[in-house]
XYZ file of N, CA and C in Angstrom:
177
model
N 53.400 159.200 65.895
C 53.055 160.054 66.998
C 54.094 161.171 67.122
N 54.314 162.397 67.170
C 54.297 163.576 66.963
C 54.777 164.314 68.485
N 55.727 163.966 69.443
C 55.936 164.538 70.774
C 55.835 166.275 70.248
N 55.000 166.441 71.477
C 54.754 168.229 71.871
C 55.952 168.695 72.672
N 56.988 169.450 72.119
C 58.040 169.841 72.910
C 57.884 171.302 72.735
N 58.216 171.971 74.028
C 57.913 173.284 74.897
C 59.120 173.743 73.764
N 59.297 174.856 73.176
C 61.150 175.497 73.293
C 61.315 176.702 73.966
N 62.449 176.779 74.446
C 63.099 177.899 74.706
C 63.817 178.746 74.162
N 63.341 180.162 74.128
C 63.878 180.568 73.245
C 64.750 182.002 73.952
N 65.139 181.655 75.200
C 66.008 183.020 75.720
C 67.472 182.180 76.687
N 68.448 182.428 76.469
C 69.184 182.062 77.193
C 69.676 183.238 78.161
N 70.662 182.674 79.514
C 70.909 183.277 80.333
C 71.970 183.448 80.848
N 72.908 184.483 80.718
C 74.323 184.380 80.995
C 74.672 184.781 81.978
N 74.797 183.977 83.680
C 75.423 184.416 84.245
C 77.028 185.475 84.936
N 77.633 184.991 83.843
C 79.255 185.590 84.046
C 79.697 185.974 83.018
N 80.336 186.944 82.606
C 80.982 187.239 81.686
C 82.702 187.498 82.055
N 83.740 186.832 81.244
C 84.866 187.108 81.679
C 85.648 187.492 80.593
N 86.571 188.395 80.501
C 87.695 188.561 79.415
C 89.256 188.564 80.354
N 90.252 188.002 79.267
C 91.350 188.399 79.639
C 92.307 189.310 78.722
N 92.676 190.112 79.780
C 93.247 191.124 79.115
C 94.582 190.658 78.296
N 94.651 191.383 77.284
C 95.531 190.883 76.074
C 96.884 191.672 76.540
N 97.039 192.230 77.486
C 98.455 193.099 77.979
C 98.934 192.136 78.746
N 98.626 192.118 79.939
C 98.701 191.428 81.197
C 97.967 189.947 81.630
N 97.141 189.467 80.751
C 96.677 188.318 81.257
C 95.559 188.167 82.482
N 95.173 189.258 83.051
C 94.006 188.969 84.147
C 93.144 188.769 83.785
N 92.053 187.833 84.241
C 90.886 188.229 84.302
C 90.076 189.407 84.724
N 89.380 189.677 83.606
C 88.624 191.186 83.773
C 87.094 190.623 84.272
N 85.933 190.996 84.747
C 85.077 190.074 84.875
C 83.703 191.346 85.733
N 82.674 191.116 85.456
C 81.348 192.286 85.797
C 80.840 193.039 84.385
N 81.299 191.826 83.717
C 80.453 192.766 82.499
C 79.154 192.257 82.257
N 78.205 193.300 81.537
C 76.983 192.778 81.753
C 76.531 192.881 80.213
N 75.669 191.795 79.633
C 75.535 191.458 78.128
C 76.992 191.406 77.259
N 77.328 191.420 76.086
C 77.883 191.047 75.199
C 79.112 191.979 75.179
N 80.556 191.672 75.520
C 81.651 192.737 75.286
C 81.664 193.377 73.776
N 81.424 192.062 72.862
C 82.108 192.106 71.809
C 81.968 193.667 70.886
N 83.445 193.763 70.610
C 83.176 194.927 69.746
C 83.214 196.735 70.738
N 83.286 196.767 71.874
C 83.690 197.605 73.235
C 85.119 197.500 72.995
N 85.320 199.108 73.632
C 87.096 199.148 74.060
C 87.151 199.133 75.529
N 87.405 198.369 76.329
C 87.669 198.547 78.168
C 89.150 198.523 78.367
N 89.263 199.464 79.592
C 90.533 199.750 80.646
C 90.755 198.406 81.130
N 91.653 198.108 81.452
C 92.054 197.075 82.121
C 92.184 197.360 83.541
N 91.769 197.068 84.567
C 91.453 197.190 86.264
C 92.999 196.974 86.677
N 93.437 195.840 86.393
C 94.980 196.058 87.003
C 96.392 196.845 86.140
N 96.059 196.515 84.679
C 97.385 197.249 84.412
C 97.029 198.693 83.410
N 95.890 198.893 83.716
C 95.068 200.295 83.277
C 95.557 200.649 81.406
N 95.777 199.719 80.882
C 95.412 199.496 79.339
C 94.403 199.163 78.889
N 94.395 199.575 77.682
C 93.007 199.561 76.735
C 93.165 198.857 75.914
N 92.259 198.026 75.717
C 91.913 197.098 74.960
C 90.528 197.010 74.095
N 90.710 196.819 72.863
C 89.311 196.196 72.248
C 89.262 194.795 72.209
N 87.900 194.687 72.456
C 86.954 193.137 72.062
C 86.778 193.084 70.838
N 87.289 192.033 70.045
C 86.942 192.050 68.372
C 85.324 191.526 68.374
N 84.699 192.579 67.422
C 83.058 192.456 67.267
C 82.908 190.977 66.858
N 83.497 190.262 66.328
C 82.976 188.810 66.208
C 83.412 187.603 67.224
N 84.081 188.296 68.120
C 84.549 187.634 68.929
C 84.392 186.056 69.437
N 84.980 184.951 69.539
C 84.134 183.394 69.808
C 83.720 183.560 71.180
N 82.775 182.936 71.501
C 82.524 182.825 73.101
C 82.341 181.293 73.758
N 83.214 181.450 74.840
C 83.827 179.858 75.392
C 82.772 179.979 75.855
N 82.249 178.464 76.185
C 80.935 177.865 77.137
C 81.967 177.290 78.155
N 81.885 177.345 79.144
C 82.853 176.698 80.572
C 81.384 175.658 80.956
């Protein structure tokens, strides 16, 4: 017997967070995928790149 299973095929990412590689804060309001972007840093106003292959933690 053969179970009928539904799949899913879109996931959904609520939060996105990076920490900045200068200073250590959390940077956080990004929306879809950093990887591979250069962003300012909000508190110590350095620039940083996201390496395009970047790993991504599951919390």
């Amino acid at each position: 017997m053969t179970e009928n299973l539904k799949v899913q095929t879109m996931l959904f990412a609520t939060s996105v967070e990076l920490e900045c590689p200068h200073c250590g804060e959390i940077e956080s309001g990004f929306v879809g995928n950093p990887a591979g972007e250069v962003f300012t840093c909000d508190s110590c106003d350095e620039k940083y790149k996201v390496h395009s292959e970047a790993d991504i933690e599951h919390k």
